[in-house]
Amino acid sequence: MLILGLGGSIHDFSACLLHNGKIVCAIEEERLSRSKQAFVDASTFRCKAARYCLDYAGVTEKDVDLIIGADNIESRYYARYVPGIRLMNHHLAHAASAFYPSPFTEAAVLVADGRGSYLDRENKIVETVTYYAAGGAEIREIRKVAGRESDDFRNVSNSAGLFYLAVTEEIGFGPMYDEKTLAVSAYGTDRLVEPFRAFYSLDDEGGFSQTLGQMNELRSLIRAELGRSESGGELFRAKADAAYAVQVHLERILIHACRYLHKRTGSDNLCLAGSVFLNHAAVNRLLRETPFKRLYLPPAAGDAGAAVGSALYGHYVLGGHRREALFPATPYLGKPYPSEAMEEAALKAGDFLEEVKAEDVNGQAARLLSEGSLVAVFRGGAEFGPKALGNRSILADARFPGNISRLNSAKKREAFRPFGYIVLEEDAGKAVPPQGERRFQAHAEGVYASGRFDDAECVGANPVNTANPTGLTTEGTAQMHAISPGLNAEMAALLKNYKRITDCPLLFNTSFNLDGEPMVETPAEAIRCFLKAELDVLLMGSKLYRRKKTEGEA
């Protein structure tokens, strides 16, 4: 049985093709349109992601048995499939994306985002948080929190996602850039934590309440704080204080919700989905400060992940199939490009690239990294979701803190933005950032890693969040991606070589793209980005390349 799942809302469109319950391919629309987050525009009706998946599988729309997506997807995205498409609840699609690929036979599931399906369209009532209990193939709703949209669509009451977004917007970042707010929060103080308490309340059933009036008051407070600040460092500190405050309160809200959910379900397993859980620092606190012992977070926790969730829901619930043996789901769901396509792209860029001869590209890449090179990696299928996990990554030696500024400069992004690390699974529990870098405020995160923090075990596909058991403070923790040979043999081999050469298990790891762009998808895009970022080495497929030096560099 072939099932085509579509994801997104008015942004983050995506598609997933399922064959007999197994994911054949999944891709985010942004990787193909080259427009970050794929916000709805004139190109939306083309639904490139679906065509990509079908073409890779060698099938047509006529071969597909079921086309399914969430009911809040912009209708232009699925227009070509009307009237055959089936639509389902948005939060349920999120829940399915988290539970069905998880290694759990039963779990509590929490979904939180900005807004989901309309519960009452006429009165602008939308879902904001939903609590579930899941077991076998069943996902049962326990409680739903709803909110009201403002007339201008900008705000939604009772929405943890919109609470955070309001701060993101007021301190000067655009929609979908909450990760910048998280990064800035690392520089903040608790000066505004207490004032922010006035803008929401918590109930006895794990719920969060915030009126539209309170959201407007919150925005007004931030504008007043920024207005009292002069430009430069004082203004940055005011923005950082607002970011710090909303981060503290988001974590408080989510901990409250999870404690309630554990009390209702009694499960030791927790699955999370929805854009709120792209905030990995908050997820890390859920491991430490709730009774759950194991946690699974899918690689695409945001709206793009609903493509996977809706397809799996179609298989298990609508198709009536049982969940059988549970195997970890790979995050590498894009199509792999043949070596011929990579070599052809390199040949076309021959005026700017030269091959670095190497019998062992992983060993040679590791040596070049240890000597200070910035190495871009393009091989295998692309990661599904916002995190680079070794197939579309830029790597650098983690022993040298100066590489942080080099990477930020190469990617053309702000200096306050942190980087993650990539590490072998066997080293994930004991790896400590070499320089004790204090700007890495995020969690420690693993892929197929089984790590421990007190009694919390973290399992599953990235980002499975493994709390750092090294005793570092929140400011001293690092965002880590743990790789096993079973997940990514080539990246594991590179890491083993690097560790052998340097006695250091960690590499800086960031996504292969420039700021404001999606991750690269094709060999040609990889070469363009590599050259534009002026990186040192490109590991593409089974070959290494470097930039040809100009006369001025020679």
C-alpha positions as CSV (number, residue, x, y, z in Angstrom):
1,M,0.0,0.0,0.0
2,L,1.4,3.4,-1.0
3,I,0.5,6.4,1.1
4,L,1.4,10.0,0.4
5,G,1.4,12.3,3.4
6,L,1.5,16.1,3.1
7,G,2.7,18.4,5.9
8,G,2.8,22.1,6.7
9,S,0.3,24.8,7.5
10,I,1.0,28.2,5.8
11,H,4.7,27.3,6.0
12,D,7.0,24.3,6.3
13,F,5.2,22.3,3.6
14,S,6.5,18.8,3.1
15,A,5.7,15.4,1.7
16,C,6.4,11.8,2.8
17,L,5.8,8.6,0.8
18,L,5.1,5.4,2.7
19,H,5.1,1.9,1.3
20,N,3.6,-0.8,3.4
21,G,4.3,1.2,6.6
22,K,7.9,2.0,5.7
23,I,9.1,5.5,4.8
24,V,10.5,5.5,1.3
25,C,11.3,9.2,1.1
26,A,10.4,12.5,2.8
27,I,11.5,16.0,2.0
28,E,10.7,19.6,3.1
29,E,9.4,21.9,0.4
30,E,12.0,24.5,1.3
31,R,14.8,22.3,0.1
32,L,13.3,22.3,-3.4
33,S,11.8,25.8,-3.6
34,R,15.0,27.2,-1.9
35,S,12.8,29.6,0.1
36,K,13.4,29.2,3.9
37,Q,10.4,27.7,5.7
38,A,8.5,27.6,2.4
39,F,6.0,30.3,3.4
40,V,2.9,30.2,1.2
41,D,3.4,32.1,-2.0
42,A,2.6,31.7,-5.8
43,S,4.8,28.6,-6.0
44,T,2.9,26.7,-3.3
45,F,0.4,25.0,-5.6
46,R,3.3,23.1,-7.3
47,C,3.7,20.8,-4.3
48,K,7.3,20.0,-5.4
49,A,8.0,17.8,-2.4
50,A,5.3,15.3,-3.4
51,R,6.7,15.1,-6.9
52,Y,10.2,14.6,-5.5
53,C,9.0,11.6,-3.4
54,L,7.0,10.0,-6.2
55,D,9.8,10.4,-8.8
56,Y,12.3,8.9,-6.4
57,A,10.1,5.9,-5.9
58,G,9.4,5.6,-9.6
59,V,5.6,5.8,-9.2
60,T,2.9,8.3,-10.2
61,E,-0.1,9.7,-8.4
62,K,-2.3,7.0,-9.9
63,D,-0.3,4.4,-8.0
64,V,-0.9,6.0,-4.6
65,D,-3.7,4.4,-2.5
66,L,-4.1,7.2,0.0
67,I,-3.2,10.9,0.0
68,I,-3.6,12.4,3.5
69,G,-2.6,15.6,5.3
70,A,-3.6,17.9,8.2
71,D,-6.7,20.0,7.8
72,N,-4.9,23.3,8.4
73,I,-2.6,23.0,5.4
74,E,-3.0,25.9,3.0
75,S,-5.4,24.5,0.4
76,R,-3.3,25.6,-2.6
77,Y,-0.7,23.1,-1.5
78,Y,-2.9,20.1,-2.0
79,A,-5.2,21.6,-4.7
80,R,-3.9,19.1,-7.3
81,Y,-5.1,16.2,-5.2
82,V,-8.6,17.5,-4.6
83,P,-11.1,15.8,-4.1
84,G,-9.1,12.6,-3.4
85,I,-7.1,13.9,-0.4
86,R,-8.2,13.0,3.1
87,L,-7.6,15.6,5.8
88,M,-7.1,15.0,9.5
89,N,-6.6,16.9,12.7
90,H,-3.3,18.8,12.8
91,H,-2.3,18.0,16.4
92,L,-3.2,14.3,15.8
93,A,-0.8,14.3,12.8
94,H,1.9,15.7,15.1
95,A,1.2,13.1,17.7
96,A,1.4,10.3,15.1
97,S,4.8,11.7,13.9
98,A,6.2,11.4,17.4
99,F,4.6,8.1,18.6
100,Y,4.6,5.8,15.6
101,P,8.4,6.1,14.8
102,S,9.3,5.9,18.5
103,P,10.7,2.7,20.1
104,F,7.8,2.7,22.6
105,T,4.9,0.3,22.7
106,E,3.1,2.9,24.9
107,A,3.7,6.5,25.8
108,A,2.3,9.8,26.8
109,V,2.3,12.3,24.0
110,L,2.3,16.1,24.2
111,V,1.8,18.4,21.2
112,A,2.3,22.2,21.5
113,D,2.6,24.8,18.8
114,G,1.5,28.2,17.8
115,R,-1.9,27.1,16.5
116,G,-3.4,24.0,15.0
117,S,-6.7,23.0,13.5
118,Y,-9.7,25.3,13.8
119,L,-12.2,23.9,16.4
120,D,-14.6,26.7,15.6
121,R,-13.7,28.6,12.5
122,E,-16.4,31.2,12.7
123,N,-15.3,32.3,16.2
124,K,-11.5,31.8,15.4
125,I,-11.0,29.1,18.0
126,V,-7.9,27.0,17.4
127,E,-6.1,24.2,19.2
128,T,-2.9,25.1,20.9
129,V,-1.9,22.2,23.2
130,T,-3.1,18.6,23.2
131,Y,-2.4,15.8,25.6
132,Y,-2.6,12.2,24.5
133,A,-2.1,8.6,25.7
134,A,-0.8,6.2,23.1
135,G,-0.5,2.4,23.0
136,G,-0.3,-0.1,20.1
137,A,-1.7,1.8,17.1
138,E,-4.1,3.9,19.2
139,I,-3.5,7.6,20.1
140,R,-6.2,8.7,22.5
141,E,-6.8,12.4,23.4
142,I,-6.9,13.2,27.1
143,R,-7.2,17.0,27.0
144,K,-7.1,19.9,24.6
145,V,-6.3,23.5,25.2
146,A,-7.8,26.0,22.7
147,G,-7.2,29.7,22.0
148,R,-8.8,32.5,20.1
149,E,-7.1,34.2,17.1
150,S,-6.8,38.0,17.1
151,D,-8.5,39.8,14.3
152,D,-5.2,40.4,12.6
153,F,-4.2,36.7,12.9
154,R,-1.0,37.8,14.7
155,N,-1.8,36.6,18.2
156,V,-3.5,33.6,19.7
157,S,-4.6,33.3,23.3
158,N,-3.5,30.3,25.4
159,S,-0.7,29.5,23.0
160,A,2.8,28.8,24.4
161,G,4.1,29.0,20.8
162,L,2.7,32.4,20.2
163,F,3.8,33.6,23.7
164,Y,7.4,32.9,22.6
165,L,6.9,34.2,19.1
166,A,5.6,37.5,20.5
167,V,8.9,38.1,22.2
168,T,10.8,36.9,19.1
169,E,9.0,39.5,17.0
170,E,9.3,42.4,19.5
171,I,13.1,42.0,20.0
172,G,13.6,42.2,16.2
173,F,13.5,38.7,14.7
174,G,11.0,37.7,12.1
175,P,8.5,34.8,12.3
176,M,10.1,31.3,12.5
177,Y,13.2,32.6,14.1
178,D,12.6,31.5,17.6
179,E,16.0,29.8,17.6
180,K,17.6,33.3,17.6
181,T,15.6,34.2,20.7
182,L,16.9,31.0,22.3
183,A,20.5,31.9,21.4
184,V,20.2,35.5,22.7
185,S,18.6,34.3,25.9
186,A,22.0,32.8,26.9
187,Y,23.2,36.4,27.4
188,G,20.3,37.6,29.5
189,T,19.6,38.1,33.1
190,D,16.6,37.4,35.3
191,R,15.6,41.1,35.4
192,L,12.3,40.6,33.6
193,V,11.4,37.1,34.8
194,E,9.1,38.3,37.6
195,P,7.3,40.9,35.4
196,F,6.5,38.2,32.8
197,R,4.6,36.3,35.4
198,A,1.7,38.8,35.1
199,F,1.1,37.7,31.5
200,Y,-0.2,34.2,32.0
201,S,-1.4,31.6,34.5
202,L,-1.4,27.8,35.0
203,D,-4.3,25.7,36.0
204,D,-4.5,22.5,38.1
205,E,-4.8,20.3,35.0
206,G,-1.5,21.1,33.3
207,G,-3.0,24.0,31.3
208,F,-1.7,27.4,30.3
209,S,-3.9,30.5,30.0
210,Q,-3.0,33.8,28.4
211,T,-5.5,36.3,27.1
212,L,-5.1,38.4,24.0
213,G,-5.0,41.4,26.3
214,Q,-2.1,39.9,28.2
215,M,-0.2,39.3,24.9
216,N,-0.7,42.9,24.0
217,E,0.5,44.0,27.4
218,L,3.6,41.7,27.0
219,R,4.4,43.3,23.7
220,S,4.0,46.8,25.1
221,L,6.3,46.0,28.0
222,I,9.0,44.8,25.7
223,R,8.7,47.8,23.4
224,A,9.0,50.1,26.5
225,E,12.1,48.3,27.7
226,L,13.7,48.6,24.3
227,G,12.7,52.2,24.0
228,R,14.5,53.1,27.2
229,S,17.7,51.5,25.9
230,E,20.2,53.2,23.8
231,S,21.7,51.5,20.8
232,G,24.6,49.1,21.0
233,G,25.3,47.0,24.0
234,E,22.5,48.4,26.2
235,L,19.9,47.6,23.6
236,F,21.3,44.1,23.1
237,R,21.1,43.4,26.8
238,A,17.5,44.5,27.0
239,K,16.6,42.1,24.2
240,A,18.6,39.3,25.9
241,D,16.7,39.9,29.2
242,A,13.4,39.6,27.4
243,A,14.6,36.4,25.7
244,Y,15.8,35.0,29.0
245,A,12.5,35.7,30.7
246,V,10.3,34.1,28.0
247,Q,12.7,31.1,27.9
248,V,12.3,30.6,31.7
249,H,8.6,30.8,31.5
250,L,8.2,28.5,28.5
251,E,10.2,25.9,30.4
252,R,7.9,26.4,33.4
253,I,4.8,26.0,31.3
254,L,6.1,22.8,29.6
255,I,7.3,21.2,32.8
256,H,3.8,21.9,34.3
257,A,2.1,20.3,31.3
258,C,4.4,17.2,31.4
259,R,4.0,16.6,35.1
260,Y,0.2,16.6,34.6
261,L,0.5,14.3,31.6
262,H,2.6,11.8,33.6
263,K,0.0,11.9,36.4
264,R,-2.8,11.2,34.0
265,T,-1.1,8.4,32.0
266,G,1.4,6.9,34.5
267,S,3.7,6.2,31.6
268,D,7.5,6.4,31.8
269,N,7.7,7.2,28.1
270,L,7.2,10.7,26.7
271,C,6.8,11.7,23.0
272,L,6.8,15.3,21.9
273,A,5.9,17.1,18.7
274,G,4.9,20.6,17.6
275,S,7.1,23.7,16.9
276,V,7.4,24.5,20.6
277,F,9.6,21.5,21.0
278,L,12.2,22.8,18.5
279,N,13.3,24.6,21.6
280,H,15.8,22.1,22.8
281,A,16.9,23.8,26.0
282,A,13.3,23.5,27.1
283,V,13.2,19.8,26.1
284,N,16.3,19.1,28.1
285,R,14.6,20.4,31.3
286,L,11.7,18.0,30.7
287,L,14.2,15.2,31.2
288,R,15.5,16.6,34.4
289,E,12.4,17.9,36.1
290,T,9.5,15.6,35.2
291,P,9.0,11.9,36.2
292,F,9.4,10.6,32.7
293,K,12.3,8.3,32.2
294,R,12.5,8.0,28.4
295,L,11.8,10.6,25.8
296,Y,11.4,10.6,22.0
297,L,11.4,13.7,19.8
298,P,11.2,13.2,16.0
299,P,13.7,14.9,13.7
300,A,11.1,17.2,12.3
301,A,9.0,18.3,15.3
302,G,7.5,21.2,13.5
303,D,4.8,21.4,10.9
304,A,6.9,19.6,8.2
305,G,6.8,16.5,10.4
306,A,3.0,16.2,10.0
307,A,3.7,14.7,6.6
308,V,5.2,11.7,8.3
309,G,2.6,11.6,11.0
310,S,-0.4,11.8,8.6
311,A,1.1,9.0,6.4
312,L,1.7,6.7,9.4
313,Y,-1.8,7.5,10.8
314,G,-3.2,6.5,7.4
315,H,-1.3,3.2,7.6
316,Y,-2.0,2.2,11.2
317,V,-5.4,3.7,11.9
318,L,-7.2,4.0,8.5
319,G,-5.4,1.0,7.1
320,G,-6.0,-1.1,10.3
321,H,-2.4,-2.3,10.6
322,R,-0.8,-3.4,13.8
323,R,2.4,-1.9,15.0
324,E,5.0,-4.6,14.7
325,A,8.7,-4.7,15.8
326,L,9.8,-1.2,16.4
327,F,13.1,-0.2,14.8
328,P,14.7,3.2,15.1
329,A,13.6,5.5,12.2
330,T,16.4,7.0,10.3
331,P,16.4,10.8,9.9
332,Y,18.1,10.5,6.5
333,L,14.9,10.5,4.3
334,G,16.0,12.5,1.3
335,K,17.1,10.7,-1.9
336,P,20.8,9.9,-2.2
337,Y,22.5,11.4,-5.3
338,P,24.6,9.0,-7.5
339,S,28.3,9.6,-7.7
340,E,27.9,10.5,-11.4
341,A,25.7,13.5,-10.5
342,M,28.3,14.7,-8.0
343,E,31.2,14.3,-10.4
344,E,29.3,16.1,-13.1
345,A,28.6,19.0,-10.8
346,A,32.2,19.1,-9.7
347,L,33.4,19.1,-13.4
348,K,31.1,22.0,-14.2
349,A,32.8,23.9,-11.3
350,G,36.2,22.9,-12.5
351,D,37.5,26.5,-12.7
352,F,36.9,26.8,-8.9
353,L,37.4,23.3,-7.5
354,E,40.3,20.9,-7.5
355,E,40.2,17.3,-6.2
356,V,42.2,16.3,-3.1
357,K,43.5,12.8,-3.7
358,A,42.8,10.5,-0.9
359,E,42.6,6.7,-0.5
360,D,40.5,7.1,2.7
361,V,38.4,10.2,2.5
362,N,37.2,9.9,6.1
363,G,40.7,9.6,7.4
364,Q,41.9,12.5,5.2
365,A,39.0,14.7,6.1
366,A,39.7,14.1,9.8
367,R,43.4,15.0,9.3
368,L,42.4,18.2,7.5
369,L,40.0,19.1,10.3
370,S,42.7,18.6,12.9
371,E,44.9,21.0,10.9
372,G,42.2,23.7,11.1
373,S,40.2,23.2,7.8
374,L,36.5,23.9,7.7
375,V,35.0,20.9,6.0
376,A,31.6,20.7,4.4
377,V,29.9,17.3,4.0
378,F,27.5,16.3,1.3
379,R,26.6,12.6,0.9
380,G,23.7,10.2,1.3
381,G,20.1,11.3,1.7
382,A,19.4,14.6,3.3
383,E,18.2,14.9,6.9
384,F,14.5,15.4,7.4
385,G,14.1,18.3,9.8
386,P,16.1,21.4,10.8
387,K,19.2,19.7,12.2
388,A,22.2,18.6,10.3
389,L,23.3,15.1,11.3
390,G,26.3,14.5,9.2
391,N,24.9,14.3,5.6
392,R,24.5,18.0,5.1
393,S,26.9,19.4,7.7
394,I,29.8,21.9,8.0
395,L,32.4,20.6,10.5
396,A,35.3,22.2,12.3
397,D,37.8,21.3,15.0
398,A,36.2,21.8,18.4
399,R,39.5,22.3,20.2
400,F,39.8,25.8,18.8
401,P,37.2,28.4,20.0
402,G,38.2,30.7,17.2
403,N,36.4,28.3,14.9
404,I,33.1,29.6,16.2
405,S,33.7,33.0,14.7
406,R,35.1,31.5,11.6
407,L,31.9,29.4,11.1
408,N,29.6,32.4,11.8
409,S,31.6,34.5,9.3
410,A,31.4,31.7,6.7
411,K,27.7,31.3,7.2
412,K,27.1,35.0,7.2
413,R,25.2,34.9,10.5
414,E,25.2,36.8,13.8
415,A,28.0,36.3,16.2
416,F,25.7,35.4,19.1
417,R,24.5,32.2,17.4
418,P,25.9,29.0,18.9
419,F,27.0,25.8,17.3
420,G,26.4,22.2,18.2
421,Y,28.7,19.3,18.3
422,I,28.7,16.0,16.6
423,V,30.1,13.0,18.6
424,L,30.2,9.2,18.5
425,E,27.4,7.6,20.4
426,E,30.0,5.8,22.6
427,D,31.4,9.1,23.7
428,A,28.1,11.0,24.1
429,G,27.8,10.5,27.9
430,K,31.3,11.6,28.7
431,A,32.1,14.2,26.1
432,V,32.8,17.7,27.5
433,P,33.2,20.8,25.3
434,P,37.0,21.3,25.2
435,Q,36.9,25.0,25.9
436,G,34.0,25.0,28.4
437,E,32.2,27.3,25.9
438,R,29.6,29.1,27.9
439,R,27.5,30.4,25.1
440,F,26.1,26.9,24.3
441,Q,22.9,27.2,26.3
442,A,21.1,24.4,24.6
443,H,20.8,20.8,25.7
444,A,22.9,17.8,24.9
445,E,21.2,15.9,22.2
446,G,21.7,12.4,20.8
447,V,20.8,10.4,17.8
448,Y,20.0,6.8,18.5
449,A,21.9,7.5,21.7
450,S,21.0,6.0,25.0
451,G,22.3,8.4,27.6
452,R,21.4,9.0,31.2
453,F,20.7,12.0,33.4
454,D,19.8,10.8,36.9
455,D,17.0,8.4,36.0
456,A,16.2,9.7,32.6
457,E,17.0,7.6,29.6
458,C,16.8,9.1,26.1
459,V,16.2,6.9,23.1
460,G,15.2,7.2,19.4
461,A,16.1,9.2,16.3
462,N,17.4,12.7,16.3
463,P,16.7,14.7,18.1
464,V,16.6,12.3,21.0
465,N,17.7,14.5,23.8
466,T,20.3,13.1,26.0
467,A,21.0,15.3,29.0
468,N,24.6,15.9,29.7
469,P,25.7,13.9,32.7
470,T,29.0,15.8,33.1
471,G,27.8,18.1,35.9
472,L,28.0,21.3,33.7
473,T,25.6,24.1,34.5
474,T,22.8,25.1,32.0
475,E,25.0,27.7,30.5
476,G,27.8,25.2,30.1
477,T,25.8,22.4,28.4
478,A,26.2,21.8,24.7
479,Q,23.9,20.8,21.8
480,M,25.3,17.4,20.7
481,H,24.4,15.0,17.9
482,A,25.5,11.5,18.7
483,I,26.2,9.2,15.8
484,S,26.5,5.4,15.7
485,P,27.8,3.3,12.9
486,G,24.4,1.8,12.5
487,L,22.9,5.3,11.9
488,N,25.6,6.8,9.7
489,A,28.6,4.6,9.1
490,E,30.6,7.2,7.0
491,M,30.2,10.0,9.6
492,A,31.1,7.5,12.4
493,A,34.3,6.6,10.5
494,L,35.2,10.2,10.2
495,L,34.7,10.8,13.9
496,K,36.7,7.7,14.8
497,N,39.6,9.0,12.7
498,Y,39.4,12.5,14.1
499,K,39.4,11.1,17.7
500,R,42.4,8.9,16.9
501,I,44.3,11.9,15.5
502,T,43.4,14.4,18.2
503,D,42.2,12.4,21.2
504,C,39.1,14.7,21.1
505,P,35.7,13.1,20.4
506,L,33.9,16.3,19.4
507,L,33.6,18.3,16.2
508,F,31.7,21.5,15.8
509,N,28.7,20.7,13.6
510,T,26.3,23.1,11.8
511,S,24.0,22.8,8.9
512,F,25.4,23.1,5.3
513,N,23.8,26.4,4.3
514,L,24.2,30.1,4.5
515,D,22.1,32.1,7.0
516,G,18.5,32.5,5.8
517,E,18.8,29.6,3.3
518,P,17.6,26.0,3.5
519,M,20.1,23.3,3.8
520,V,21.6,22.3,0.4
521,E,19.8,19.5,-1.4
522,T,21.7,18.9,-4.7
523,P,25.4,18.6,-5.6
524,A,25.3,21.9,-7.5
525,E,23.8,23.6,-4.5
526,A,26.5,22.1,-2.3
527,I,29.2,23.4,-4.5
528,R,27.7,26.9,-4.8
529,C,27.3,27.2,-1.0
530,F,30.8,25.8,-0.4
531,L,32.4,28.4,-2.7
532,K,30.2,31.3,-1.5
533,A,31.0,30.5,2.2
534,E,34.7,30.2,1.3
535,L,35.1,27.0,3.2
536,D,38.3,25.0,2.9
537,V,37.3,21.4,2.0
538,L,34.2,19.8,0.5
539,L,33.6,16.1,1.2
540,M,31.2,15.2,-1.5
541,G,30.3,11.5,-1.9
542,S,33.5,9.6,-1.9
543,K,35.8,12.5,-3.0
544,L,37.4,15.5,-1.4
545,Y,37.6,18.9,-3.1
546,R,39.2,22.2,-2.2
547,R,38.8,25.7,-3.6
548,K,41.3,26.6,-6.2
549,K,43.3,29.5,-4.8
550,T,43.1,32.8,-6.6
551,E,46.2,34.7,-7.6
552,G,45.9,36.9,-4.6
553,E,45.7,33.8,-2.3
554,A,48.6,31.9,-3.9
